[in-house]
Amino acid sequence: MEDKLEQLRDEAVAAFQNAKDEEQLEQARVEYLGRHGRLREAMTNIANLPEERRPIMGSLANRASREMEQVYQQRQQELAQQAAAQEPGEQIDVTLPGRASRVGRRHPLLATLDEMIEIFLGLGFTVAEGPEVENYYYSFEALNYPEFHPAMDEQMTFYVGDDALLRSQTSPVQIRVMEQQQPPVRIVAPGRCFRRDTVDATHCHTFYQLEGLLVDEGVTFADLKGTLEVLAREMFGPACHMRFRPDFFPFTEPSAEVCLTCMICGGEGCRVCSQTGWLEIMGAGMVDPNVLAGIGYDTEKYTGFAFGGGIERLAMLRYGIDDIRLFYSGDMRFLAQF
Amino acid sequence: MRIPYNWLQDYLQADIEIERLCHLLTMGGLEVEEVRDWTATDGEATDQILMTAVTPNRGDLLSMIGVARHAAALSRTDFVDPVTSFPEIDNPVTDREKASIGPVTVEIADSVGCLRYSALLIEDVEVGPSPDWLRYRMEAAGIRSINNVVDCTNYVVWEMGQPLHAFDFRLLKDGYIIVRRAEDEEKLLLLDDTWQTLGPEDVVIADPMGAVALAGIMGGTDTQVSETTSRVLLESAHFDPVAIRRTSLRLGVSTEASYRFERHVDPNLTLPALARAAELIMMTAGGQIAHAAIDVKTRDFATKSLQLRPARCNSLLGTDLDAAAMADFLRRLGFGVEEGELLTVEVPTFRPDVEREIDLVEEVAIVYGYENIELTVPGHLTCTGRLTEQQRLRRRAGELLRECGLCENLSFSMMDPSDLDECHWPQDDACRDFLELANPASSDLTVMRTTLLPGLLTAAAHNARQRVSDIALYEIGTVFFPQDEQSLPGERQHVAVLMTGSLLTADWNLPVEQAQVDFYYMKGIIEQLCGGLGGPELSFVRQNHSTFHPGKCAQVLLGDETIGLMGEIAAEVAEAYDLPDGACASELNLDMLLERAVLYTTHQPVARFPAAERDLAIIVPDNDEFASARLIEEIEQAAGEFLESVTPFDVYSDPQQIGAGRKSIAFRLVFRADDRTLIDAEVEAVMSAVHSYVEEEVGAEVRK
Ligand SMILES: [Zn+2]
């Protein structure tokens, strides 16, 4: 009889502990502790025992009952906690828009300029700056522009006084820098320039330029080609090259027009490059000895190269922009993209 | 210039296929921009036209012969020069000032404007339509066919680059040609039927009655060749490029002749061109040369001699060419070369642009081919490529503004003075003293900007009209102001900010005051900017400025100097620019700010002991005397050394609760010692001192 009670208790404990959820536990409770359960059945059997055994068995049964009840309750608590943990509680709509501070952007023209400046900093150039309003001397005379020459036509200069004009290129900075130091000179001069151009999709009276100047002993035209090739490769990858062909600028001799492989067609020819596979991006050349001599440099000892071009076209290629006017539109939808 | 391909073949020995020819010329400095198919209007002739773009230094390439000579040199083939010779032209009557023969007299009275004047009389011509071959060539070149005589002169212009003019000799008074400056107000009816009023700047060809042609630009109608002409006087002259250019620009008349003279024509071409024209006229219009040509030349035009050091040439180009190759290249271009240790080079008169050794180096490079020059990187790095401190600070300023959520804007440096009226700018402000453009490109961009705000307002207006309501823009740019005449105008770097709308990428469920830009947000950005630049001490003082809201505008001071202003845009201005109310803007003098800025700040030790916090709520009159900045200063003074910070956390005014004209401000005071934890009694002692100070010295009511 004692064995039977112990066995019943062990079975009940196992059943309670193995119950996976509240439903199974409830089933086990009904089976062992219910009004018609097996414990009650065992109690009934005790009543049928001889009188002298009844108290002992009764207290044994009570103890088994307490133990079973205890395990049951402990398990019930555990399962309730587990269930509570699985209960969802507060739920939010995870698809509502996120909320953060806005992030500002660099203007795409200046971002392109920054990128070019980085490349030249890496080549040992420093950045020189100068005024946007210049005088005739620094703009033309010191750059070897002859007076009343057709070369002046291309400049389309804005004047703000008898001897004050809006610079049409950043070249005056080169002269100002050379006046202040002896070679070696290794500078790039970025900045805003102006030409009396009518505004359309590819022209604007306001534009940005980057010019470079290197004066030292033994500087060659081959060095100029190599330096600009580095720029092409760093900006647009190893498949991109620079092409040099003769051109004319008063402040360089020999002078070159510099074209870049058209990245749109990969050099095959397309509408953007007028089927040539090349995009004109710069003017360059060896600094004319007249310019160096004007500074007071020894032209037998020092030679140099200079290059310069607009940034707009490169920025347009870089970002796939097809209208130059967007740069000055002030449109947030445009400016927030870069 | 239009170069008909078939016509060009006349001067080339070798047959160069058109694609190759275009490539050679383009890579040789004469850009072929386009090749056009051409068919004659009667459909009887076709050709391909090379459209070339000639650089301003290469007048010699404005002729078929020049192009052919260049193409031949680049392709290392031979060039065929069409030389014509007549004894009357080979042996002209010549003088420095004036020469006559038969009925013709030529006098150069203006030896500055006209350096040489050659003339030839052809008699018994029959003026009529040009033969087909000549008409086709005119048409292919893009020249209107006039008659056989005029077409022949134009043919020579195209072929040789020497502008010619044909006069009806009968109409020249006394057969007397004089080249002189025009008289004041002298009138001339040109061939294009326009009357020109001339002056002493202009060079004219005249007879004793008056001007008959505008020198080097265009002939006059009175003396033009017509069907009735039988005696033709051909003019082949050399004019000063600057004089021609000046007149051409002033009158706005540009012709094939003036275009060439401006770019320099070979002064020794006058007689050969006469010979070629005479040959063609006699071939197409009959007639014969009357007598010797006249050649008045004010001086001799000799070739120049230059020396080229082959080693110097190689060291400039980075090439390894031998002297013989250089000599060969130069000869192909028409230069005479004597080889020795140095090359002695005779420069033909059709290349006035070649004046120095360096110019010869360029010629060598062109014929060698720029493409064939190697790529090298300049050696011995001598300096570090690095931005200067000022440049890095300016970059940092932009970064800080972007970190505040602002996008960079660029607007034009030019503006219209009325832009300042549109934004209700004060009438007497210094910003209305503009630097004016002498030749503006359009009527709305006539002066240089003195402030960046109109540009930002215009950008904001564009966005608002596009229904973009969240606007956050900054601009760093130059403003300009006039200086005395001796120096260049002044330039300053400014930074301006304009914001309106939401601060966040999304603002659903947020109360407006938490999500929208206001005065204090704008002020916070200025504080972030200055703080990030090494924290020059800023202060803000109420300001009146008609562009801004009368109660929400402040002057920004750096130390005791004003560096700019900020505030909420005035309602009238917002309306003018279609902006919502509450847009805020600011503009600072960036140069002044950066002068005081530092790139690197000194490290401040982080506190090790816990702080004690106390709140202080006071009621004060609601006016500028009791501005929060002053109250904070007073509290700092009263609180002593342990006060770490004092910050307002609640500000309100409520007439019902605290009475009209008063405001309540609650401050949080943080106390800390750097060597121990403060005990309550210490803090309480300080707080009670603060209480009595603000009550007795400041006149505030402490709320308990
Ligand atoms: Zn392409």
Short mmCIF file of N, CA, C and O in Angstrom, two decimals, chain A residues 232 236 239-243 259-268 273 277-279 317:
data_model
loop_
_atom_site.label_atom_id
_atom_site.label_comp_id
_atom_site.label_asym_id
_atom_site.label_seq_id
_atom_site.Cartn_x
_atom_site.Cartn_y
_atom_site.Cartn_z
N ALA A 232 43.38 61.55 -64.47
CA ALA A 232 42.34 60.80 -65.20
C ALA A 232 42.10 59.45 -64.54
O ALA A 232 40.96 59.05 -64.27
N PHE A 236 38.61 58.54 -62.69
CA PHE A 236 37.65 57.72 -63.43
C PHE A 236 38.11 56.29 -63.71
O PHE A 236 37.46 55.58 -64.46
N ALA A 239 40.80 52.66 -67.04
CA ALA A 239 40.46 52.64 -68.47
C ALA A 239 40.38 54.05 -69.04
O ALA A 239 40.18 54.24 -70.23
N CYS A 240 40.57 55.03 -68.17
CA CYS A 240 40.39 56.41 -68.60
C CYS A 240 41.75 57.05 -68.86
O CYS A 240 42.66 56.95 -68.05
N HIS A 241 41.87 57.71 -70.01
CA HIS A 241 43.14 58.32 -70.38
C HIS A 241 42.96 59.77 -70.76
O HIS A 241 41.85 60.21 -71.01
N MET A 242 44.09 60.47 -70.85
CA MET A 242 44.08 61.85 -71.33
C MET A 242 44.70 61.85 -72.72
O MET A 242 45.66 61.13 -72.98
N ARG A 243 44.14 62.67 -73.60
CA ARG A 243 44.71 62.83 -74.94
C ARG A 243 45.15 64.27 -75.11
O ARG A 243 44.41 65.19 -74.77
N CYS A 259 42.01 66.17 -73.61
CA CYS A 259 40.72 65.48 -73.64
C CYS A 259 40.80 64.25 -72.76
O CYS A 259 41.87 63.68 -72.53
N LEU A 260 39.64 63.85 -72.29
CA LEU A 260 39.51 62.70 -71.41
C LEU A 260 38.70 61.66 -72.16
O LEU A 260 37.75 62.02 -72.87
N THR A 261 39.06 60.38 -71.98
CA THR A 261 38.25 59.32 -72.59
C THR A 261 36.80 59.54 -72.18
O THR A 261 36.51 59.76 -71.01
N CYS A 262 35.90 59.48 -73.14
CA CYS A 262 34.47 59.65 -72.82
C CYS A 262 34.02 58.42 -72.03
O CYS A 262 34.05 57.30 -72.53
N MET A 263 33.64 58.65 -70.76
CA MET A 263 33.26 57.52 -69.92
C MET A 263 31.87 57.01 -70.24
O MET A 263 31.49 55.94 -69.84
N ILE A 264 31.13 57.84 -70.97
CA ILE A 264 29.75 57.45 -71.27
C ILE A 264 29.75 56.31 -72.28
O ILE A 264 29.01 55.35 -72.16
N CYS A 265 30.65 56.42 -73.28
CA CYS A 265 30.69 55.37 -74.31
C CYS A 265 31.98 54.56 -74.20
O CYS A 265 32.21 53.66 -74.99
N GLY A 266 32.82 54.87 -73.23
CA GLY A 266 34.09 54.16 -73.11
C GLY A 266 35.02 54.43 -74.28
O GLY A 266 35.89 53.61 -74.59
N GLY A 267 34.84 55.56 -74.96
CA GLY A 267 35.73 55.90 -76.07
C GLY A 267 35.25 55.43 -77.42
O GLY A 267 35.90 55.65 -78.44
N GLU A 268 34.06 54.80 -77.45
CA GLU A 268 33.55 54.27 -78.72
C GLU A 268 32.93 55.38 -79.58
O GLU A 268 32.79 55.23 -80.79
N CYS A 273 30.01 62.93 -76.63
CA CYS A 273 31.36 63.27 -77.08
C CYS A 273 31.38 63.59 -78.58
O CYS A 273 32.45 63.55 -79.19
N GLY A 277 34.68 60.05 -78.98
CA GLY A 277 35.23 59.21 -77.91
C GLY A 277 36.03 60.02 -76.91
O GLY A 277 36.58 59.46 -75.96
N TRP A 278 36.12 61.34 -77.12
CA TRP A 278 36.93 62.18 -76.24
C TRP A 278 36.14 63.40 -75.77
O TRP A 278 35.34 63.94 -76.53
N LEU A 279 36.39 63.81 -74.56
CA LEU A 279 35.75 65.00 -74.02
C LEU A 279 36.82 66.02 -73.66
O LEU A 279 37.75 65.70 -72.91
N LEU A 317 29.70 64.59 -65.50
CA LEU A 317 30.02 63.20 -65.85
C LEU A 317 29.98 62.32 -64.62
O LEU A 317 29.44 61.22 -64.63
#
